[in-house]
Coordinates of C-alpha atoms in Angstrom, one line a residue:
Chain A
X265 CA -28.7 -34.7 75.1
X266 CA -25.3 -33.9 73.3
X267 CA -24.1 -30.3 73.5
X268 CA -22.7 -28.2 71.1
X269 CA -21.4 -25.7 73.5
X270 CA -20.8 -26.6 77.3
X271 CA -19.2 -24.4 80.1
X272 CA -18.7 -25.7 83.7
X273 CA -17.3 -23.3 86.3
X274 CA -15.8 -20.7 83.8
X275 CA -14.0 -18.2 85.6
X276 CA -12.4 -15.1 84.0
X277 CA -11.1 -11.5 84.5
X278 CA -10.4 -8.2 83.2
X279 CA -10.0 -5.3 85.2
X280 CA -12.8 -4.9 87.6
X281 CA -14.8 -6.9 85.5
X282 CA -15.8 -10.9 86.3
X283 CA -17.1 -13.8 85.0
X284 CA -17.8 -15.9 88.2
X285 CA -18.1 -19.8 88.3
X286 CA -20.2 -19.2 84.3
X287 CA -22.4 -22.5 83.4
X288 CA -23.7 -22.9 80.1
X289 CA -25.1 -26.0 78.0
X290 CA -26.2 -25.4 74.6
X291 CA -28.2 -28.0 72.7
X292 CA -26.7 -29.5 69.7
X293 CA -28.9 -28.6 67.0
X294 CA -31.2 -25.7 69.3
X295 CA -31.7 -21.7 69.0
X296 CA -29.9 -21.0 72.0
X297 CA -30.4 -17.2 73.1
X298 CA -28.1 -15.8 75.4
X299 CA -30.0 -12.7 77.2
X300 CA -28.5 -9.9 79.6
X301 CA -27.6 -6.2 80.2
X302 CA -25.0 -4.2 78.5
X303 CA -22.3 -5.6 80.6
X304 CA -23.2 -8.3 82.6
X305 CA -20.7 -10.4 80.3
X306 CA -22.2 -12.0 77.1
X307 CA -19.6 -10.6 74.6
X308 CA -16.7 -11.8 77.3
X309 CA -18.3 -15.7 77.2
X310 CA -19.0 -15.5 73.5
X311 CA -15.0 -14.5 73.1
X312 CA -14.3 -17.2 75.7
X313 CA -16.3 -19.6 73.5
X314 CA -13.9 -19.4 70.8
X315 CA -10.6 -18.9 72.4
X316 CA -10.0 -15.4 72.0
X317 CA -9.7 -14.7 75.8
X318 CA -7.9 -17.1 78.3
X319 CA -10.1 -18.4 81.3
X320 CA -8.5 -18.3 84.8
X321 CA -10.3 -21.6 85.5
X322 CA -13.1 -23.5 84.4
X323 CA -14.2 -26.0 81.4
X324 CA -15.0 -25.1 78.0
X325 CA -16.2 -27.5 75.1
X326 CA -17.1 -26.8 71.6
X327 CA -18.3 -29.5 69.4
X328 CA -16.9 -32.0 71.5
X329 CA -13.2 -30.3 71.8
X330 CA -12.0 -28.7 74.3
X331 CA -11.5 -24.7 74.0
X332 CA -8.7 -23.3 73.4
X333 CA -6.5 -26.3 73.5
X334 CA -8.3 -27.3 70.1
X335 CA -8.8 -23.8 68.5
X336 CA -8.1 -24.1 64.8
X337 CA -10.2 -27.7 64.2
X338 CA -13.1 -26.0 66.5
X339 CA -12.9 -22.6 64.3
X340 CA -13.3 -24.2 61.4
X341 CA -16.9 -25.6 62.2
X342 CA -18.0 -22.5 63.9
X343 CA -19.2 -19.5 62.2
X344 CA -18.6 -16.0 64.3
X345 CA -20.3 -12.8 63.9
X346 CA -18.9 -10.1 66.5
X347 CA -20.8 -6.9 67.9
X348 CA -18.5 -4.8 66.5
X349 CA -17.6 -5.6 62.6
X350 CA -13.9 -6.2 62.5
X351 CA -13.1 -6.7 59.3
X352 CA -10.1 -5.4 56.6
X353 CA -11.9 -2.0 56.0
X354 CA -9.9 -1.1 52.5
X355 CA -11.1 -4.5 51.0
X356 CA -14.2 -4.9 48.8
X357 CA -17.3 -7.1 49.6
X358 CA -15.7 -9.5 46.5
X359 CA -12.2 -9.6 48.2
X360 CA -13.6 -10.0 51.6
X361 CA -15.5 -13.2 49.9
X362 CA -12.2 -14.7 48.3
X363 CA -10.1 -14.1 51.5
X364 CA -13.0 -15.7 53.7
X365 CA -13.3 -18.5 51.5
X366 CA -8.9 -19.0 51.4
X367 CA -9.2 -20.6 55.3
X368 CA -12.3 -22.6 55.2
X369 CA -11.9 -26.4 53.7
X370 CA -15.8 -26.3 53.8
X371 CA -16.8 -23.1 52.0
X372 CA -19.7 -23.1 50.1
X373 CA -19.3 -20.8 47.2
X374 CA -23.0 -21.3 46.0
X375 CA -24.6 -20.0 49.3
X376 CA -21.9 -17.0 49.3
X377 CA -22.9 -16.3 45.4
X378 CA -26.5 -16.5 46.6
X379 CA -26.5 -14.5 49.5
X380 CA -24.8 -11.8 47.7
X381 CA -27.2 -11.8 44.9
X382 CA -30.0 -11.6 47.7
X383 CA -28.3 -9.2 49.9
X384 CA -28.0 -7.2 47.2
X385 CA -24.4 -6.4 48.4
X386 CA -22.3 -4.2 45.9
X387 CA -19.3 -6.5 45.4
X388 CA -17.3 -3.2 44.3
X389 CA -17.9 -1.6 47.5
X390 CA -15.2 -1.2 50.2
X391 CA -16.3 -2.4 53.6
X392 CA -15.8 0.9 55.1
X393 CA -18.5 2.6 52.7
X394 CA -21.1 -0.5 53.6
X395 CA -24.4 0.7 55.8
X396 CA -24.1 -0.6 59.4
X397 CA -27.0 -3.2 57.5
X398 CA -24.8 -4.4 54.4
X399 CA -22.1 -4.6 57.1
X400 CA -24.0 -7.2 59.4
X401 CA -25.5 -8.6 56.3
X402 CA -22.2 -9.6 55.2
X403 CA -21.2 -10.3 58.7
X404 CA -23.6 -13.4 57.9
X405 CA -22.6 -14.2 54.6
X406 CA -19.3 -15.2 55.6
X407 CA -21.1 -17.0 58.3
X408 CA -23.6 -18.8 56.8
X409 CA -21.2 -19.6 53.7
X410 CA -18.5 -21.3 56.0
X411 CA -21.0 -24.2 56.6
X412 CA -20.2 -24.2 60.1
X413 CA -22.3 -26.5 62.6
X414 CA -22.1 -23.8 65.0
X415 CA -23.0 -20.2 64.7
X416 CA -22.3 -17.8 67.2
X417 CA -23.6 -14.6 66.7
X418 CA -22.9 -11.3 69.0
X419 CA -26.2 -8.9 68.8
X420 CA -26.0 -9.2 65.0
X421 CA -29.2 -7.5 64.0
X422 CA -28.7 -4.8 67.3
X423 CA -29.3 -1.3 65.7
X424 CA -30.8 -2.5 62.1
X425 CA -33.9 -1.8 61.0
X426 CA -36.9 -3.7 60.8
X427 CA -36.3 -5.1 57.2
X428 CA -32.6 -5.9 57.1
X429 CA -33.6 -7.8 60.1
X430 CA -35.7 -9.6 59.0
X431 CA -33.6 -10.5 55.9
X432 CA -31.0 -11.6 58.3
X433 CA -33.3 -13.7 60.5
X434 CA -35.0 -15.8 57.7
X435 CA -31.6 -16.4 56.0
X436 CA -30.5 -17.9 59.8
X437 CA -33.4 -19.9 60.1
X438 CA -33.1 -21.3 56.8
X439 CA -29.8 -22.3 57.6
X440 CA -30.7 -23.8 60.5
X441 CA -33.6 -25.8 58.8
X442 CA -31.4 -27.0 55.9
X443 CA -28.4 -27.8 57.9
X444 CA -29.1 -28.9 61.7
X445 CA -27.4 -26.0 62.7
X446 CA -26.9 -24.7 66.7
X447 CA -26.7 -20.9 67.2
X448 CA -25.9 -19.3 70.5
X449 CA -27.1 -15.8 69.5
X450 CA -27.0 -12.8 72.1
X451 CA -29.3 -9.9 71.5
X452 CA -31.0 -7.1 73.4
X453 CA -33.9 -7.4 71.0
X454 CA -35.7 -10.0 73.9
X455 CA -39.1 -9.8 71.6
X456 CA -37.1 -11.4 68.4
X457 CA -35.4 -14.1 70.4
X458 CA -38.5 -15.3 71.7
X459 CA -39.7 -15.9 68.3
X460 CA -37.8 -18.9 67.7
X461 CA -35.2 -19.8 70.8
X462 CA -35.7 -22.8 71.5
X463 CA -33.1 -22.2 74.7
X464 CA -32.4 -19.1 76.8
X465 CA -29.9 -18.1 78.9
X466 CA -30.2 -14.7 81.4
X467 CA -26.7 -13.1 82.6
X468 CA -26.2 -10.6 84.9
X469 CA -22.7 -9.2 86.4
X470 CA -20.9 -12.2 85.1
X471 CA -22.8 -14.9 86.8
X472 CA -25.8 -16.9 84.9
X473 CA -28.9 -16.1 86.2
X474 CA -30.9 -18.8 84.7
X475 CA -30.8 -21.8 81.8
X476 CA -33.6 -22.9 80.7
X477 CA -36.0 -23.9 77.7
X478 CA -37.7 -21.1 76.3
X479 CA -41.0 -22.4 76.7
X480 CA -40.6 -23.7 80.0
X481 CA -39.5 -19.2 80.9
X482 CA -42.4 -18.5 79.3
X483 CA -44.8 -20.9 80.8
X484 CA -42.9 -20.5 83.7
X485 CA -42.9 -17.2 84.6
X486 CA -46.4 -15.5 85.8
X487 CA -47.7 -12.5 87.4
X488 CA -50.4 -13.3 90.5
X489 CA -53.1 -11.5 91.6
X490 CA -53.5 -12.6 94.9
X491 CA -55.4 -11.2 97.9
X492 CA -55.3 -11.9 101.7
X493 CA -51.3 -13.1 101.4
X494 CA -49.7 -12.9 105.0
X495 CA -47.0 -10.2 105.0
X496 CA -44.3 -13.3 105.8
X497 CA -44.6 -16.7 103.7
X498 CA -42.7 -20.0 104.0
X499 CA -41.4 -22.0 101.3
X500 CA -43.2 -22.4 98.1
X501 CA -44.0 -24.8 95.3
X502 CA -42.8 -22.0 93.1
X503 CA -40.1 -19.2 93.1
X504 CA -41.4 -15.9 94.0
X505 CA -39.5 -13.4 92.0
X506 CA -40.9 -10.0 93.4
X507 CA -44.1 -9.4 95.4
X508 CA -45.4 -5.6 95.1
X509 CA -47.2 -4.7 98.3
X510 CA -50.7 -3.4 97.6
X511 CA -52.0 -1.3 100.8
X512 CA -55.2 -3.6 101.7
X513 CA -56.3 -4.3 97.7
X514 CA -54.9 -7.5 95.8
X515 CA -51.1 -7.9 95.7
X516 CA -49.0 -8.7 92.6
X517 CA -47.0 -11.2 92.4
X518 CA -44.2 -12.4 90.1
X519 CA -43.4 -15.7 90.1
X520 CA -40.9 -18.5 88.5
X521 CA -41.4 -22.2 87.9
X522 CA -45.2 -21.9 88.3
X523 CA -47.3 -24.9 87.6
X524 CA -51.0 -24.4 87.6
X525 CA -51.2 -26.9 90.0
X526 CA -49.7 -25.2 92.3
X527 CA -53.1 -22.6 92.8
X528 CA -54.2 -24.8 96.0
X529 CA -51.1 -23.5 98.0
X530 CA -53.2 -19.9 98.4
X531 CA -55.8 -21.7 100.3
X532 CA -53.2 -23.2 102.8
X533 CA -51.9 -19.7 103.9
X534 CA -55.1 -18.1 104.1
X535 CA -54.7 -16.3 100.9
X536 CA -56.9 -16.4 97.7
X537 CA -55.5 -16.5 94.2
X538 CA -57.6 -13.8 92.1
X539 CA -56.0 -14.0 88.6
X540 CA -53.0 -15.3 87.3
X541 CA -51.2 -13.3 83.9
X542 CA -49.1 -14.2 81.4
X543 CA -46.1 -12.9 80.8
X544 CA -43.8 -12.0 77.9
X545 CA -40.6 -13.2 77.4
X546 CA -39.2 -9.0 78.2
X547 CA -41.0 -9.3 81.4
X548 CA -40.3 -12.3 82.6
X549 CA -36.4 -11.1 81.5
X550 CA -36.6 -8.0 83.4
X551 CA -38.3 -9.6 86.8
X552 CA -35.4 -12.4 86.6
X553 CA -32.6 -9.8 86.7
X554 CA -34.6 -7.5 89.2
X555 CA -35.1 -10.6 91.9
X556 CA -31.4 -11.8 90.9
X557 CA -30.3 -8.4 91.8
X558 CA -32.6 -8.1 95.2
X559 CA -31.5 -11.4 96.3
X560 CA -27.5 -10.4 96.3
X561 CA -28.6 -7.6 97.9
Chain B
X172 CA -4.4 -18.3 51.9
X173 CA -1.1 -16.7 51.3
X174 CA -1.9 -15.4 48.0
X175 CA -5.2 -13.3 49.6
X176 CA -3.0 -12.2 52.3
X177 CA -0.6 -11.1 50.3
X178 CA -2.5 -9.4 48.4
X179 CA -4.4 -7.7 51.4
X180 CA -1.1 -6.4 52.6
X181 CA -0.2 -5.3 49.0
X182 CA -3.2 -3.3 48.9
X183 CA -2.2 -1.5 52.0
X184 CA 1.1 -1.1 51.6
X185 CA 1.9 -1.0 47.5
X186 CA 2.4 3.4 48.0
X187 CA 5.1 2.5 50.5
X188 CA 6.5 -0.7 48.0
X189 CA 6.4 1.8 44.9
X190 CA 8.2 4.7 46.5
X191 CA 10.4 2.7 47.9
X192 CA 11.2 0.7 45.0
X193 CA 11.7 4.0 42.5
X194 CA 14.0 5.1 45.9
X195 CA 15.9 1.8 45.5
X196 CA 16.3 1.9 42.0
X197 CA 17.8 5.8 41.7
X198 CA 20.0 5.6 44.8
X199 CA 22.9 3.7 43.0
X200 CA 22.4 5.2 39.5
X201 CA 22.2 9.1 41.3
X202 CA 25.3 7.9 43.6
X203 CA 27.4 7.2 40.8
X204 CA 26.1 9.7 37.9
X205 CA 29.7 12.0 38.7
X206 CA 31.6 9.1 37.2
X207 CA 30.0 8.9 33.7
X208 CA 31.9 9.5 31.4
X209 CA 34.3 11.6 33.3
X210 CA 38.2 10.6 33.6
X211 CA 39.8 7.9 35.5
X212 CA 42.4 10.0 37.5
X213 CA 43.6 9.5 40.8
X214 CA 41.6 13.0 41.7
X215 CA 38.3 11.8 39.7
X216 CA 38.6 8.7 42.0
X217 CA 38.9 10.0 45.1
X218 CA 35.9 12.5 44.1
X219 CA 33.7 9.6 43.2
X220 CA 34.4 7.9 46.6
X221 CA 33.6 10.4 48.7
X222 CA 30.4 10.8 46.6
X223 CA 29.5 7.5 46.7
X224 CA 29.8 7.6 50.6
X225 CA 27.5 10.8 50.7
X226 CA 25.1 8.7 48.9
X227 CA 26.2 5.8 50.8
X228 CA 24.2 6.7 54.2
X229 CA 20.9 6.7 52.4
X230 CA 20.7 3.0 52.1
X231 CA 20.5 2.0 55.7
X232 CA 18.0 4.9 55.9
X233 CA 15.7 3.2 53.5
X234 CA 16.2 0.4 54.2
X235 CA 15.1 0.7 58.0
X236 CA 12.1 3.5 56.6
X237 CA 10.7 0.6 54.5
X238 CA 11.1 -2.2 57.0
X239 CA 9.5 0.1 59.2
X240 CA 6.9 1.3 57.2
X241 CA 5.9 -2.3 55.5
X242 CA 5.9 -3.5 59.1
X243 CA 3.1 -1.1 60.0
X244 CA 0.7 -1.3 57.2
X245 CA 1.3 -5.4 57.5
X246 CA -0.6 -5.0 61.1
X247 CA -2.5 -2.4 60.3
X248 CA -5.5 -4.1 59.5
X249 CA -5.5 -6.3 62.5
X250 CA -5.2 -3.8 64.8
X251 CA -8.1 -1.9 63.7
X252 CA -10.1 -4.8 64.0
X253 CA -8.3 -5.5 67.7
X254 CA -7.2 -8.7 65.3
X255 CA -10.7 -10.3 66.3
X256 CA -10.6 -12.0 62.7
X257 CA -7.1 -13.2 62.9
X258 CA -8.1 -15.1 66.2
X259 CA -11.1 -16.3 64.9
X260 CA -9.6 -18.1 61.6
X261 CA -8.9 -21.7 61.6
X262 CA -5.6 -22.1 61.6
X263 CA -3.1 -22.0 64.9
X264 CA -1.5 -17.9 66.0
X265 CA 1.8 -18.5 64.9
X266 CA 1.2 -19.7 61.3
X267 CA -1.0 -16.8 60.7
X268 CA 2.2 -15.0 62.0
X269 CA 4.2 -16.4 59.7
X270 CA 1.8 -15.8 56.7
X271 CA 1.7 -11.9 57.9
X272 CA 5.2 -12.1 58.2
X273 CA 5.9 -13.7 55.0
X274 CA 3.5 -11.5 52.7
X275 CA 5.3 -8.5 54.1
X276 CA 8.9 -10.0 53.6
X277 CA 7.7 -11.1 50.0
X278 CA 6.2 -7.5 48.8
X279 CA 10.3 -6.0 50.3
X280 CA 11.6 -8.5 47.7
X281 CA 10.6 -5.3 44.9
X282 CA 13.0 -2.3 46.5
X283 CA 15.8 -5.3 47.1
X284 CA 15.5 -6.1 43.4
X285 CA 15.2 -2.4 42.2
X286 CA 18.8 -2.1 44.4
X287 CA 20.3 -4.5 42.4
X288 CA 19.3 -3.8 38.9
X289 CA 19.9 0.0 39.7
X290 CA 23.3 -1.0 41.4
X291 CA 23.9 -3.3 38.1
X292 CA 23.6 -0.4 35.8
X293 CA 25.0 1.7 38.1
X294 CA 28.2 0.0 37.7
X295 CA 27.8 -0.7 33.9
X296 CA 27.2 2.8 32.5
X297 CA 30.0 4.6 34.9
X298 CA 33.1 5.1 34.2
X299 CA 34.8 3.8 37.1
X300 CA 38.5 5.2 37.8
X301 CA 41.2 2.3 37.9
X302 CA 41.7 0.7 41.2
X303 CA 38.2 1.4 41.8
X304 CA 35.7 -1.5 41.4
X305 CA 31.7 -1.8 41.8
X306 CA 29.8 -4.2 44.3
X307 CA 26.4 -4.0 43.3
X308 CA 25.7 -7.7 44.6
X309 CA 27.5 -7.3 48.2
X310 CA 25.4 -3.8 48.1
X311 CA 22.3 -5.3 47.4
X312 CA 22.6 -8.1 49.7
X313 CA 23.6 -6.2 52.3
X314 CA 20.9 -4.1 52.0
X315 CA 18.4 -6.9 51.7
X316 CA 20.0 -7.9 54.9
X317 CA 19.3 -4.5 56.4
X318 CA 15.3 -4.5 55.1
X319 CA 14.8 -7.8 56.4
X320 CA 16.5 -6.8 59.9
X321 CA 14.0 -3.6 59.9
X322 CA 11.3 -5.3 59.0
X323 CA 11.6 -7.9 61.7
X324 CA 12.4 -5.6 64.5
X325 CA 9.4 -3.4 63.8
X326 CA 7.2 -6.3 62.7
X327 CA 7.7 -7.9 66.4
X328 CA 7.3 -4.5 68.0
X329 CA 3.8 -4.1 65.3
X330 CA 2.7 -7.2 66.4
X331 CA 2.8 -6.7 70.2
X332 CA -0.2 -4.3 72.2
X333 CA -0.4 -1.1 73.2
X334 CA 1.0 -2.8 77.0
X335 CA 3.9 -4.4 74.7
X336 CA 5.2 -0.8 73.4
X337 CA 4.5 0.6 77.1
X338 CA 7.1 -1.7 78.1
X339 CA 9.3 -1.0 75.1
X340 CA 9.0 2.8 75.7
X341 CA 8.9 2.6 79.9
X342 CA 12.5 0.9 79.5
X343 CA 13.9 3.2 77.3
X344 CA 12.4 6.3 79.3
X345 CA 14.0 4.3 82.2
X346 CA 17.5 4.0 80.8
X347 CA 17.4 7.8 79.9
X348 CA 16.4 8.7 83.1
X349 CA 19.3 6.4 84.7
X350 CA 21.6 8.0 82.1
X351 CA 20.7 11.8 83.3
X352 CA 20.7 10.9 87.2
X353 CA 24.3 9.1 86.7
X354 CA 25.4 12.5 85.2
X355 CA 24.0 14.7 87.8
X356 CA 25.3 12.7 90.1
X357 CA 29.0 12.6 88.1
X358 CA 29.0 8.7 88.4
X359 CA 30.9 7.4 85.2
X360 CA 28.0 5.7 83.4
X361 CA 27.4 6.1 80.2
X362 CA 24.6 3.7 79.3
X363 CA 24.6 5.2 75.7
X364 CA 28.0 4.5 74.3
X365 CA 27.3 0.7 76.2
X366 CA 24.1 0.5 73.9
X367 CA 25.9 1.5 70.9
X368 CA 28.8 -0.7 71.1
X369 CA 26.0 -4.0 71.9
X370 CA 23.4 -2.8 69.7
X371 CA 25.4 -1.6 66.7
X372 CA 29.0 -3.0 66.8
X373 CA 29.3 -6.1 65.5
X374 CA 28.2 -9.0 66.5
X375 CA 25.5 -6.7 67.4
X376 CA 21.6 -7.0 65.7
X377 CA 21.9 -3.8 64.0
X378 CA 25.5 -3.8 63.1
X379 CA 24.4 -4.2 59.2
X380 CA 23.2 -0.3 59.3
X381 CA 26.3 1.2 60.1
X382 CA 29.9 1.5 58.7
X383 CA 30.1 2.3 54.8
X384 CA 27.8 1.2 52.0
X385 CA 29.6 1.3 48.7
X386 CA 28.7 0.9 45.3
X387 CA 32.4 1.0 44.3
X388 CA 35.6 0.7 46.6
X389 CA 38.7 0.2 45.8

């Protein structure tokens, strides 16, 4: 499997903040959704990813050249839409447009046109009058219009509303259909990545967490009923992520990597398996970081 | 990609460009408007000198105010954005520099010119004493000279973060503070006139802002 984005022992710092021994592998061609807390150091790798920030040690390739040795020929395949919109705030939507397309070789001028037109962006308008929508809609404009083969994109429906959105999102994914794109998107919104990742990664306090296919998380990741459990267990067939005493009734159980073969291992420990639930992709998010965080202590 | 930063930079910065090129433009018509039409005595001469050297000590001024000013509003932009977009364009730092850099030098080329058309007529509609003559290209090429020395200083210093003018500042409150404990403590130091005589004597990087700017001379 070739990778559009891969990280091996990334290691950065700013102030008291770290990214510690970071590992990331992004499919060429997948949705790859980058999960985590305000501040557990998305925004810091995404920035690493294209060369804005130095890394104090550690590996980075983009498209098969090395970051930031190879900056400008790696920029211009990669399409970039920050958190925080950073563009020339006196310029119009139109002069943003011609500026944009100035630097990139590959700019289609048809998509930009056609985005505009269904954007239903004011060309006239000066990008600091825009809505925080029009803003992030022309965030992807530029994006999308660049051709790039990689998009990374920093929370860039956080704070829209449910339509602009949506807009956004089915402009990506037609992009992606038509052009074989990657994207390595971050977002708090865990409901809307699990719509169509096809690859997540959880961070927490600058350290990776997990890496997986989404639908091996989701599969994955279950909440046990169980009854009879000895307070003490050995080693399991799966990983238990938190176990929620129960005062004599059934105990719940969340669990990781959990086959449902694995249902005879109750009977072996005197315990009985009563139910076994489903969980969503939030869920399973939240008991990740909450066993991550238990298990450092 | 020139020609849209360029214009980006004049869209920012074309109220400083415009005042400063109507500034240009006057300074050597206004500086010389005592000798029109007036007689060519030795007196009327001497009269005109001294005005034109009155008038004289504006040019450095403007010019450092525009390089200064242009030097700002070229970063402006970029810093606002904490130059995110910059960084994330395809092409290497130091020729996006160079592009910034350029843009800015290319919208000072206006006030330069207004200097020497205004210098030009300046010295063709006055009636300059005998023994007196007008320099309207050494004027304006000193001055472009002096625009472009501004505009690089500050452009560097622009460029740099908000650690970059600590450091600029922290030395400069340092050598003050050496300065007042050398004088409390009555050692002979004076880190001032030292400054002066590197900084603005010549060879020195500033030395084209001081000593007399005249339109005419003898």
């Amino acid at each position: 499997m070739s990778h559009a984005i891969e990280i091996e022992g990334l290691r950065y710092r700013a102030g008291s903040f770290e990214l510690k021994d970071v590992g990331l592998h992004v499919p060429t061609g997948s949705i790859y959704g980058f999960l985590g807390p305000n501040g557990s150091g998305k925004t810091t790798t995404m920035r690493l990813v294209l060369g804005l920030l130095r890394p104090l040690a550690g590996r980075i390739a983009v498209l098969g050249s090395r970051m930031p040795e190879d900056a400008p020929s790696i920029l211009a395949r990669v399409g970039y839409v920050p958190e925080q919109p950073h563009l020339d705030a006196t310029l119009t939507v139109r002069e943003i447009v011609t500026f944009q397309a100035a630097f990139y070789p590959t700019w289609d001028r048809a998509v930009a046109e056609d985005l505009l037109r269904r954007f239903e962006l004011d060309e006239g308008k000066v990008f600091a009058r825009l809505s925080k929508g029009q803003k992030a809609k022309l965030m992807i404009l530029l994006a999308l219009a660049q051709r790039g083969e990689l998009l990374v994109l920093d929370e860039p429906t956080d704070g829209l509303d449910p339509v602009v959105r949506r807009d956004i999102l089915t402009a990506l994914l037609e992009y992606v259909s038509l052009r074989k794109a990657t994207i390595f998107i971050s977002s708090h919104l865990v409901h809307e990545l699990e719509r169509f990742c096809d690859w997540v990664a959880v961070m927490d306090d600058g350290r990776v967490v997990t890496e997986v296919p989404m639908e091996k998380l989701k599969q994955g990741t279950k909440r046990l009923v169980v009854s009879g459990a000895p307070p003490s267990i050995g080693p399991t067939p799966f990983v238990v992520l938190s176990r929620e005493p129960a005062n004599g009734a059934a105990e719940r159980w969340i669990v990781g990597q959990w086959e449902p073969a694995m249902s005879s291992y109750f009977a072996g420990v005197g315990a009985s398996l009563v139910d076994v639930i489903d969980l969503d992709l939030e869920d399973g998010f939240v008991e990740l970081l909450r066993s991550f965080r238990t298990s450092r202590g | 990609m020139f020609r849209v930063i360029l214009y980006g930079q004049w869209k920012w910065s074309r109220l400083i460009v415009v005042v400063g090129t109507i500034a240009a433009f006057a300074l050597p018509i206004i500086s010389v408007q005592g000798a029109a039409g007036a007689d060519a005595s030795p007196l009327h001469a001497q009269e005109l000198l001294r005005t034109v050297q009155s008038w004289g000590s504006l040019y450095p001024v403007l010019a450092a105010a525009l390089g200064l000013l242009v030097a700002i509003a070229t970063w402006a932009a970029d810093h606002r954005g904490r130059h995110v977009h910059a960084l994330t364009l395809p092409l290497p730092r130091w020729r996006y520099v160079l592009l910034r850099f350029g843009a800015g030098a290319t919208l000072l080329a206006g006030p330069i010119l207004a200097v020497l058309v205004g210098a030009l007529l300046a010295t063709a509609t006055a009636t300059i004493p005998s023994g007196l003559q007008g320099y309207p290209i050494a004027l304006a090429l000193r001055f472009a000279v002096a625009v472009f020395v501004a505009y690089a200083v500050f452009f560097a210093i622009s460029a740099g973060t908000a650690r970059t003018a600590g450091i600029i500042l922290g030395t400069m409150a340092a050598l003050v503070l050496v300065q007042v404990l050398a004088s409390l403590a009555d050692i002979p130091l004076n880190l001032v006139d030292v400054l002066q005589v590197v900084i603005l004597n010549w060879p020195g990087p500033l030395a084209v802002f001081t000593g007399r700017w005249m339109l005419v001379d003898v």
